[in-house]
XYZ file of C-alpha atoms in Angstrom:
594
model
C 9.714 48.832 -1.333
C 9.269 51.493 -3.994
C 5.797 52.381 -2.811
C 7.044 52.630 0.744
C 9.833 54.955 -0.351
C 7.318 57.053 -2.285
C 5.005 57.202 0.723
C 7.910 58.345 2.914
C 8.748 61.273 0.613
C 7.568 64.747 1.345
C 4.825 66.185 -0.830
C 7.173 68.721 -2.411
C 9.665 65.980 -3.338
C 6.831 63.897 -4.816
C 5.692 66.800 -6.951
C 9.205 67.473 -8.245
C 9.806 63.764 -8.849
C 6.491 63.484 -10.702
C 7.398 66.570 -12.781
C 10.808 65.068 -13.706
C 9.299 61.661 -14.602
C 6.133 62.853 -16.317
C 7.286 66.135 -17.931
C 11.008 66.781 -17.904
C 12.303 63.415 -19.124
C 9.598 62.984 -21.865
C 10.170 66.570 -23.051
C 13.922 65.997 -23.067
C 13.624 62.718 -24.947
C 11.136 64.166 -27.432
C 13.333 67.244 -27.872
C 16.392 65.102 -28.612
C 14.448 62.895 -31.009
C 12.886 65.860 -32.786
C 16.246 67.652 -32.960
C 17.915 64.637 -34.495
C 14.989 64.064 -36.809
C 14.978 67.705 -37.917
C 18.744 67.576 -38.454
C 18.464 64.324 -40.423
C 15.625 65.746 -42.456
C 17.678 68.862 -43.277
C 20.658 66.711 -44.237
C 18.458 64.378 -46.222
C 16.827 67.231 -48.087
C 20.203 68.817 -48.775
C 21.583 65.488 -49.957
C 18.591 64.935 -52.222
C 18.861 68.467 -53.576
C 22.588 68.055 -54.124
C 22.067 64.723 -55.864
C 19.510 66.352 -58.111
C 21.896 69.182 -58.823
C 24.726 66.803 -59.566
C 22.538 64.860 -61.947
C 21.636 68.089 -63.674
C 25.295 69.107 -63.906
C 26.114 65.667 -65.214
C 23.441 65.843 -67.856
C 24.417 69.319 -69.053
C 28.123 68.467 -68.961
C 27.444 65.279 -70.902
C 25.586 67.352 -73.531
C 28.571 69.643 -73.800
C 30.999 66.717 -74.109
C 28.785 64.865 -76.608
C 29.056 67.827 -78.980
C 32.835 67.396 -78.959
C 32.487 63.616 -79.326
C 30.209 64.002 -82.350
C 32.545 66.544 -83.943
C 35.529 64.282 -83.328
C 33.725 61.367 -84.948
C 32.837 63.330 -88.067
C 36.297 64.788 -88.420
C 38.002 61.475 -87.858
C 36.014 59.902 -90.660
C 36.437 62.816 -93.083
C 38.719 61.847 -95.989
C 39.504 65.485 -96.664
C 41.219 65.709 -93.291
C 43.476 62.816 -94.297
C 44.120 64.404 -97.662
C 45.258 67.661 -96.079
C 47.199 66.115 -93.178
C 49.102 63.371 -95.060
C 49.945 65.228 -98.284
C 53.560 66.041 -98.968
C 53.605 69.661 -99.990
C 56.255 70.845 -102.476
C 55.801 74.534 -101.807
C 54.201 76.947 -99.361
C 51.587 78.017 -101.855
C 50.066 74.530 -102.140
C 50.046 74.235 -98.306
C 48.350 77.553 -97.786
C 45.859 76.779 -100.534
C 45.071 73.406 -98.877
C 44.635 75.075 -95.497
C 42.353 77.634 -97.096
C 40.257 75.030 -98.812
C 39.816 72.932 -95.624
C 37.342 74.833 -93.436
C 35.841 72.039 -91.333
C 37.617 73.112 -88.126
C 36.371 76.666 -88.501
C 32.881 75.513 -89.354
C 32.719 73.343 -86.238
C 33.753 76.246 -84.048
C 31.205 78.452 -85.744
C 28.345 75.950 -85.580
C 29.008 74.631 -82.066
C 29.601 77.166 -79.346
C 30.442 74.239 -77.060
C 33.754 73.873 -78.969
C 36.444 76.439 -78.220
C 39.257 75.208 -80.447
C 40.311 72.229 -82.582
C 43.868 71.095 -83.146
C 45.275 68.217 -85.175
C 48.768 66.927 -84.458
C 50.401 65.255 -87.468
C 54.014 64.168 -87.985
C 54.399 65.647 -91.493
C 57.518 67.772 -92.043
C 55.843 69.610 -94.953
C 53.114 71.009 -92.657
C 53.319 74.376 -91.036
C 51.649 75.262 -87.698
C 48.567 77.404 -88.158
C 47.036 76.768 -84.734
C 44.838 74.068 -86.320
C 47.361 71.720 -87.917
C 50.330 71.333 -85.613
C 53.657 69.667 -86.153
C 54.194 68.091 -82.659
C 57.310 69.111 -80.882
C 59.430 66.626 -79.018
C 57.854 67.619 -75.676
C 54.392 66.937 -76.988
C 55.415 63.674 -78.569
C 56.879 62.479 -75.289
C 53.861 63.598 -73.216
C 51.720 60.924 -71.586
C 48.482 62.026 -73.127
C 49.982 61.999 -76.633
C 51.551 58.607 -76.245
C 48.352 57.160 -74.769
C 46.378 58.518 -77.719
C 48.763 56.961 -80.226
C 48.652 53.626 -78.449
C 44.864 53.574 -78.126
C 42.495 51.485 -80.111
C 41.016 53.329 -83.029
C 37.861 55.205 -82.059
C 38.587 55.442 -78.306
C 38.775 58.888 -76.835
C 40.334 60.355 -73.695
C 39.786 63.532 -71.734
C 42.657 65.708 -70.493
C 43.104 69.117 -69.006
C 45.551 70.584 -71.536
C 47.097 73.992 -72.251
C 46.316 75.522 -75.605
C 49.412 76.843 -77.403
C 47.478 79.720 -78.896
C 46.290 81.503 -75.713
C 48.213 79.411 -73.228
C 45.008 78.668 -71.335
C 44.012 75.258 -70.137
C 40.938 73.515 -71.480
C 39.169 70.249 -70.948
C 40.113 68.597 -74.196
C 38.926 65.538 -76.070
C 41.871 63.581 -77.462
C 41.699 60.719 -79.946
C 43.853 59.057 -82.541
C 42.905 59.413 -86.223
C 44.168 56.663 -88.541
C 44.915 57.073 -92.237
C 45.246 53.482 -93.393
C 45.824 54.292 -97.041
C 48.728 56.489 -96.260
C 49.924 54.241 -93.435
C 50.046 57.113 -90.924
C 48.025 58.597 -88.083
C 47.547 61.790 -86.113
C 46.047 62.991 -82.833
C 42.885 65.151 -82.772
C 42.331 67.517 -79.808
C 39.064 69.390 -79.318
C 38.899 71.980 -76.567
C 35.576 72.478 -74.800
C 34.175 75.937 -74.122
C 35.295 76.407 -70.526
C 33.019 79.416 -70.012
C 30.003 77.239 -70.748
C 31.342 74.509 -68.484
C 31.962 76.924 -65.637
C 28.542 78.543 -66.170
C 26.948 75.136 -65.635
C 28.633 74.893 -62.227
C 28.057 78.521 -61.276
C 24.307 77.912 -61.051
C 24.762 75.426 -58.220
C 24.219 76.529 -54.596
C 26.744 74.104 -53.183
C 30.454 73.907 -53.946
C 30.747 71.789 -57.104
C 33.761 70.851 -59.217
C 34.675 68.617 -62.160
C 37.852 66.544 -61.692
C 39.689 64.502 -64.307
C 41.243 61.078 -63.689
C 44.502 62.686 -62.530
C 42.572 64.495 -59.759
C 42.982 67.869 -61.453
C 40.121 70.272 -60.984
C 39.122 71.311 -64.492
C 36.063 73.392 -63.519
C 34.572 74.705 -60.252
C 32.098 77.262 -59.009
C 34.496 78.489 -56.340
C 37.184 80.851 -57.462
C 40.783 79.823 -57.230
C 40.029 76.102 -57.466
C 40.468 75.493 -61.218
C 43.798 74.005 -62.139
C 44.563 72.724 -58.666
C 44.726 69.090 -57.794
C 42.702 67.461 -55.051
C 45.927 67.069 -53.114
C 46.216 70.863 -53.042
C 42.815 71.142 -51.370
C 42.254 70.401 -47.676
C 40.281 67.333 -48.515
C 40.013 64.108 -46.519
C 42.491 61.754 -48.174
C 40.416 58.590 -48.173
C 37.616 60.321 -50.085
C 39.799 61.785 -52.875
C 40.096 58.491 -54.717
C 36.438 57.471 -54.446
C 34.777 57.145 -57.852
C 31.175 57.616 -56.731
C 28.796 57.764 -53.782
C 27.961 59.895 -50.746
C 30.501 60.389 -47.974
C 30.863 62.291 -44.727
C 34.270 63.919 -44.637
C 36.170 66.961 -43.381
C 36.765 69.591 -46.041
C 38.749 72.687 -45.082
C 38.417 71.524 -41.491
C 34.592 71.539 -41.614
C 32.364 68.501 -41.284
C 30.866 68.117 -44.733
C 28.986 65.761 -46.937
C 30.579 64.880 -50.292
C 28.666 63.555 -53.328
C 30.751 62.065 -56.161
C 29.181 61.252 -59.516
C 31.291 59.816 -62.402
C 30.914 60.999 -66.030
C 31.921 58.295 -68.510
C 30.922 59.326 -72.029
C 30.559 56.679 -74.734
C 33.818 55.313 -76.165
C 35.860 57.062 -73.479
C 38.917 55.441 -71.959
C 38.863 57.608 -68.845
C 36.160 59.297 -66.806
C 35.554 62.594 -65.123
C 34.036 63.057 -61.681
C 31.546 65.640 -60.486
C 32.255 66.378 -56.825
C 29.719 68.396 -54.834
C 30.474 69.457 -51.254
C 28.221 71.101 -48.713
C 28.989 71.944 -45.112
C 26.782 70.124 -42.636
C 26.892 73.128 -40.331
C 25.467 75.372 -43.038
C 22.708 72.906 -43.851
C 21.638 72.350 -40.270
C 22.054 76.037 -39.413
C 18.341 76.715 -39.792
C 17.501 73.493 -38.037
C 19.906 74.413 -35.224
C 18.367 77.885 -35.009
C 14.930 76.300 -34.723
C 16.300 73.867 -32.172
C 17.855 76.676 -30.114
C 14.573 78.604 -30.267
C 12.643 75.475 -29.295
C 15.182 74.771 -26.533
C 14.774 78.319 -25.211
C 10.962 77.975 -25.268
C 11.106 74.527 -23.633
C 13.629 75.718 -21.049
C 11.504 78.756 -20.237
C 8.442 76.531 -19.965
C 10.275 74.066 -17.718
C 11.608 76.865 -15.508
C 8.128 78.353 -15.273
C 6.719 74.897 -14.512
C 9.346 74.374 -11.796
C 8.526 77.761 -10.281
C 4.792 76.977 -10.370
C 5.343 73.510 -8.885
C 7.568 74.997 -6.190
C 4.943 77.640 -5.387
C 2.077 75.119 -5.420
C 4.112 72.642 -3.346
C 5.020 75.400 -0.853
C 1.379 76.484 -0.545
C 0.196 72.916 -0.146
C 2.926 72.099 2.363
C 2.206 75.209 4.484
C -1.531 74.544 4.472
C -1.075 70.879 5.331
C 1.496 71.784 7.997
C -1.054 74.148 9.561
C -3.605 71.360 9.477
C -1.077 68.957 11.035
C -0.240 71.423 13.857
C -3.924 71.925 14.675
C -4.491 68.171 14.659
C -1.573 67.840 17.091
C -3.110 70.496 19.348
C -6.404 68.623 19.320
C -4.530 65.425 20.132
C -3.158 67.098 23.245
C -6.679 67.995 24.353
C -6.872 71.608 23.157
C -10.359 71.828 21.680
C -10.656 75.628 21.809
C -9.152 76.129 18.341
C -10.500 76.865 14.867
C -8.568 76.253 11.635
C -8.828 78.933 8.955
C -7.617 77.746 5.531
C -8.985 79.475 2.478
C -9.908 77.686 -0.715
C -12.438 75.186 -1.956
C -9.952 72.425 -2.777
C -9.466 69.196 -0.856
C -7.309 70.849 1.815
C -9.907 73.587 2.308
C -12.541 70.892 2.554
C -10.382 69.049 5.121
C -10.051 72.207 7.146
C -13.815 72.700 7.190
C -14.308 69.050 8.114
C -11.645 69.453 10.827
C -13.496 72.467 12.261
C -16.764 70.513 12.086
C -15.059 67.561 13.810
C -13.661 69.784 16.563
C -17.087 71.365 17.029
C -18.644 67.899 17.106
C -16.077 66.773 19.666
C -16.772 69.839 21.760
C -20.470 69.094 21.490
C -19.902 65.480 22.492
C -17.687 66.552 25.377
C -20.377 69.015 26.524
C -23.003 66.286 26.214
C -20.837 63.868 28.182
C -20.185 66.506 30.808
C -23.912 67.344 30.980
C -24.728 63.636 31.099
C -22.244 63.117 33.920
C -23.621 66.152 35.727
C -27.157 64.798 35.357
C -26.017 61.361 36.511
C -24.290 62.870 39.488
C -27.323 65.009 40.222
C -29.616 61.990 39.900
C -27.422 59.973 42.208
C -27.388 62.916 44.587
C -31.180 63.052 44.575
C -31.423 59.314 45.035
C -28.931 59.530 47.889
C -30.951 62.363 49.325
C -33.923 60.026 49.520
C -31.831 57.362 51.043
C -30.286 59.778 53.560
C -33.691 61.110 54.564
C -34.915 57.586 54.964
C -31.841 56.700 56.949
C -32.425 59.701 59.186
C -35.494 57.904 60.483
C -33.660 54.587 60.886
C -33.071 54.427 64.660
C -32.541 50.762 65.104
C -35.075 49.712 62.444
C -35.282 46.136 63.709
C -36.293 47.453 67.083
C -39.025 49.616 65.457
C -40.297 46.750 63.301
C -40.377 44.414 66.313
C -42.140 47.026 68.399
C -44.716 47.678 65.671
C -45.242 43.961 65.257
C -45.791 43.587 69.030
C -48.305 46.452 68.975
C -50.071 44.901 65.979
C -50.272 41.471 67.696
C -51.643 42.947 70.950
C -54.207 44.999 69.002
C -55.177 41.896 67.081
C -55.504 39.813 70.238
C -57.694 42.475 71.792
C -59.892 42.560 68.714
C -58.643 45.848 67.386
C -58.407 44.622 63.815
C -58.396 48.084 62.297
C -55.495 49.215 64.468
C -53.741 45.943 63.742
C -54.154 46.501 59.983
C -52.874 50.092 60.187
C -49.836 49.039 62.192
C -49.113 46.315 59.605
C -49.358 48.815 56.749
C -47.154 51.300 58.636
C -44.512 48.612 59.146
C -44.722 47.581 55.517
C -44.383 51.201 54.362
C -41.389 51.833 56.626
C -39.716 48.596 55.564
C -40.169 49.465 51.875
C -38.829 52.975 52.371
C -35.785 51.694 54.202
C -35.093 49.097 51.482
C -35.181 51.721 48.708
C -31.788 52.243 47.105
C -30.648 54.416 44.174
C -31.866 52.037 41.462
C -35.191 51.632 39.666
C -38.366 49.982 40.833
C -41.507 48.623 39.155
C -44.525 50.844 38.758
C -46.581 48.158 40.496
C -44.285 48.345 43.580
C -44.625 52.128 43.643
C -48.420 51.732 43.577
C -48.199 49.321 46.554
C -46.402 52.017 48.560
C -49.049 54.540 47.499
C -51.827 52.186 48.589
C -50.172 51.564 52.001
C -49.726 55.321 52.468
C -53.370 56.062 51.500
C -54.715 53.303 53.769
C -52.762 54.715 56.733
C -54.016 58.232 55.994
C -57.537 56.937 55.604
C -57.251 55.410 59.102
C -56.207 58.869 60.277
C -58.846 60.898 58.418
C -61.513 58.209 58.360
C -64.380 59.181 56.064
C -62.853 62.570 55.204
C -60.406 60.833 52.808
C -61.372 58.742 49.813
C -59.024 57.472 47.108
C -59.138 55.653 43.787
C -56.315 53.790 42.035
C -56.849 53.176 38.310
C -53.762 51.364 36.962
C -53.506 49.787 33.527
C -52.102 46.268 34.053
C -49.836 46.701 31.022
C -47.970 49.513 32.777
C -47.178 47.562 35.959
C -43.769 46.195 34.768
C -42.453 49.580 33.710
C -39.334 50.733 35.532
C -39.463 54.091 37.306
C -37.344 55.799 39.931
C -38.515 54.967 43.522
C -40.741 57.350 45.471
C -42.108 59.217 42.462
C -45.870 58.843 42.868
C -46.023 58.589 46.687
C -44.662 62.171 47.268
C -47.297 63.484 44.850
C -50.061 61.658 46.746
C -48.600 62.853 50.025
C -48.617 66.448 48.711
C -52.260 66.076 47.648
C -53.306 64.763 51.088
C -51.332 67.225 53.218
C -51.668 70.421 51.211
C -54.912 69.707 49.376
C -57.181 67.899 51.871
C -55.767 68.335 55.398
C -57.260 71.773 55.966
C -60.524 70.903 54.206
C -63.125 70.074 56.876
C -65.348 68.071 54.599
C -62.416 66.074 53.328
C -61.960 65.005 49.760
C -60.809 62.357 47.312
C -57.464 61.460 45.695
C -57.287 59.847 42.290
C -54.209 58.040 40.987
C -54.372 56.992 37.374
C -51.777 55.271 35.125
C -52.798 54.540 31.524
C -51.197 53.882 28.140
C -50.810 56.848 25.771
C -49.141 55.530 22.608
C -45.549 54.758 23.482
C -45.872 56.566 26.801
C -47.393 55.848 30.177
C -49.312 58.793 31.501
C -49.618 59.121 35.299
C -52.171 61.509 36.805
C -52.681 62.444 40.460
C -55.932 64.376 41.202
C -57.325 65.856 44.332
C -60.384 68.027 44.944
C -58.719 70.008 47.689
C -58.095 73.658 48.172
C -56.258 74.205 44.872
C -53.781 76.958 43.995
C -53.855 80.236 42.198
C -52.004 80.895 38.940
C -49.403 82.955 40.790
C -48.742 80.137 43.231
C -48.433 77.642 40.394
C -45.927 79.928 38.720
C -44.042 80.279 41.959
C -44.084 76.513 42.435
C -42.801 75.940 38.893
C -39.991 78.419 39.477
C -39.057 76.882 42.806
C -38.794 73.447 41.243
C -36.295 74.788 38.722
C -34.288 77.055 41.055
C -34.563 76.204 44.774
C -34.187 73.184 46.971
C -37.027 71.707 49.017
C -37.568 73.377 52.357
C -39.851 70.733 53.800
C -38.329 68.849 56.676
C -38.093 65.035 56.654
C -40.014 64.442 53.426
C -39.317 64.063 49.730
C -40.024 67.366 47.924
C -41.758 67.920 44.600
C -38.579 69.398 43.133
C -36.725 66.182 43.832
C -39.389 64.209 41.966
C -39.394 66.690 39.094
C -35.631 66.644 38.640
C -35.286 62.882 38.936
C -37.935 62.376 36.235
C -36.112 64.795 33.920
C -32.700 63.362 34.669
C -33.928 59.841 34.091
C -36.239 60.208 31.100
C -35.521 63.658 29.652
C -36.610 67.234 30.145
C -40.010 66.659 28.539
C -40.921 64.138 31.262
C -41.067 66.517 34.234
C -44.093 67.357 36.402
C -46.947 69.407 34.951
C -49.366 71.273 37.294
C -52.947 72.355 36.778
C -54.946 73.848 39.654
C -57.786 76.173 40.494
C -58.599 77.542 43.979
C -61.499 75.612 45.538
C -61.527 73.101 42.685
C -58.441 71.032 43.257
C -55.015 70.193 41.828
C -53.987 67.988 38.946
C -50.358 66.771 38.690
C -49.317 64.725 35.689
C -46.168 63.294 34.118
C -45.249 60.779 31.446
C -42.599 58.088 31.193
C -41.546 55.990 28.202
C -43.096 52.573 27.882
C -40.692 50.120 29.492
C -38.947 52.923 31.378
C -35.900 53.395 29.074
C -33.179 55.526 30.557
C -32.474 58.928 29.030
C -28.913 59.122 30.382
């Protein structure tokens, strides 16, 4: 069914359908696959790069935080800190002297640029605030971070985004409880990280990156205006805000984005930070989209050009084939006087040349058939001419035969055997002539007629006429048209010997010559000049016989050619006073030419 539908389609439709199936659909599928693959590769590369960046940020941030952790550990285990913080001072001088002698906080800030400030909160009424040792106010004591630090297990640390009372700026701060077992008291140590260093770590990243504490407060970011805000203040997809780690596709600021979350959980920490890196998918696939648009433009231009070319080729092919179809239709109606002109050496051009050759061949065959019919009609006309001339002499043939038979019997009874024989031959000759139709006869039968005719003429001319018949027995069964040899013999007797006083001789010879039978008729009569032979040859090709009541040489010549071919006509050779030689050939077996 499908093949039948395809066969019923026009050539132009087939070409377009083939283009769609073979070119358009594969190109479209490959384009979609390559576009998706390029987009996925871009996203994958960006994700890998972001993950690498996040790991680098995590490592550098962890180094920064570990400095604070190490400092906190050393300070928490320093007995001098306990001695200064738990002592009950009697006067201001002793307190100032103690503060002056304890330089560990200053030394830490000097040695470690990662540390911005160190504060120690201690409930000791004899202490004065010097920005390092702080007597906690009621608000601080009641704060969540302070209470959590006091209730924590010894050695555990926490990270908070706290405001420093000195400069009123917020810092990512390490907070831990410091126990003084001997004195039965404790304090809270707070170490502020260098926020410039922390922000410088993030500023080197190409994608939006931020550090968020466990209360979803942004403590550092490489985008201005973000620090200090909470994740709830940012247009961030809600279900991603609480994720602790992983890669997520989410909408950030209304843009489709990919979010990478990596937790930072330093050793001995009770809470963790999160590094959140965000990149817009549109910005990542921008180059890929640009390449895709460029590729789409190139592919579209190529497809449009291909469609135009296919349309042009299909139009050219259709027009050429339509011209061929119209000419074939004209030939089908019988119009053979046309010639198709289609340029090109392709299959259609070859078909046009073959069509012209076919039409020429048909014209040739038609001409041959017409010529063959003409020759057949002419042959039948010549055969009918013989029959008509024979019929002209048929005045009650039975009466003539009976009369001749009566004459022959009376001559025989009176002893006139020669007359009786001549009358018998004359009757036989007349009977054979009357019985001749338009068909073929055997060469042997034709020779019998020739013999009867020569015997009758010999009776007439007596010793003035001699004849000789030399016939190859193998040629006797060959078919030839009737009355072919007899008119030649008659012409030799009448025109060659009749006016010759001393008489002459007639030779009739039929012999094998390869695949032909050669028939020769000789006489040693008066002969003809070259001009007369030329005139005779011309008359046989152009004029009708003008002899009355006999079969002319032209009739014999034309019937031989019409029956066996143009090369089988009569050939004349003659010299005045020497004689005339007429010859012709017929194929062995007497095959018809037409």
